[in-house]
XYZ file of C-alpha atoms in Angstrom:
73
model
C 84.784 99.880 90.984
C 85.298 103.016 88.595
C 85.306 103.265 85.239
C 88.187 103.748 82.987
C 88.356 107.340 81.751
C 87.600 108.426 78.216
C 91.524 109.311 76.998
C 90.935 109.790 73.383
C 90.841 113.431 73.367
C 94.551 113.381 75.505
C 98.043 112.818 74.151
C 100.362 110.663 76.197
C 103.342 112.117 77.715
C 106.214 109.397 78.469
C 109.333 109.547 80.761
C 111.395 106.492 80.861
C 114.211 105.291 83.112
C 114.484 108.456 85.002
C 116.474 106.620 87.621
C 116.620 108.357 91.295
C 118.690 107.430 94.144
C 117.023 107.369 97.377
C 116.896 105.493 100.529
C 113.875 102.543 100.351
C 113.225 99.107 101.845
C 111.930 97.720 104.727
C 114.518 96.192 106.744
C 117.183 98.731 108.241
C 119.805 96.836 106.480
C 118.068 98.176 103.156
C 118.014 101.354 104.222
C 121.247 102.080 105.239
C 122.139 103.387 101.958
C 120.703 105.230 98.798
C 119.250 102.402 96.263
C 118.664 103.058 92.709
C 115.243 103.235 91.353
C 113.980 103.397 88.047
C 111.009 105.394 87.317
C 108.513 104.887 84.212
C 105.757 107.167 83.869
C 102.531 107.644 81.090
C 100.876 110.760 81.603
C 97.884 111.189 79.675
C 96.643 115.080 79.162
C 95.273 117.528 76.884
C 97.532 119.733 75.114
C 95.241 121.435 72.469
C 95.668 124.389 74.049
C 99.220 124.798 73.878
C 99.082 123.400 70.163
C 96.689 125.757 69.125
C 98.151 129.202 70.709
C 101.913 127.971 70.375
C 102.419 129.032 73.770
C 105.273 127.498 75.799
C 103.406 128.541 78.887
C 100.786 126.443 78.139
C 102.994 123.284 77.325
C 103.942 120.366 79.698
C 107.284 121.679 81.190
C 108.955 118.607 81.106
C 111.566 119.484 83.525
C 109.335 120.381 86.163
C 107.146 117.770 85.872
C 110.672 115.407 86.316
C 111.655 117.637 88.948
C 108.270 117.188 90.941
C 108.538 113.232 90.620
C 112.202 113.058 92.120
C 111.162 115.487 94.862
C 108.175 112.974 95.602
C 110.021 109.972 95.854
């Protein structure tokens, strides 16, 4: 069993109800169509970097990160 990481150093990213549409189920009559799905995400990470510099190419580009997670599912 692992340990729970040590997160006190990150700061927590959230996206909520990012909702996708996208074919899912099991049975074919579930996916026969595009179903709505509602993603929640936390993402914990350190941005002391980008804080420090103020450098938006350090930041967490939200829209790619979104853009990664609706290409995944």
């Amino acid at each position: 069993m692992s340990e729970t990481p040590d997160l006190s150093h990150c700061d927590r990213i959230q996206i909520e109800d990012l909702i996708v549409r996208t074919v899912i189920g099991i049975f074919d009559r579930e996916r026969d169509r595009c179903q709505e799905v509602v993603i929640n995400i936390t993402l914990w990470t350190d941005i002391t970097a980008a804080a420090r510099s103020d450098d938006i190419e350090q930041a967490v580009d939200y829209r790619s990160l979104t853009k990664n997670i609706i290409e995944h599912v």
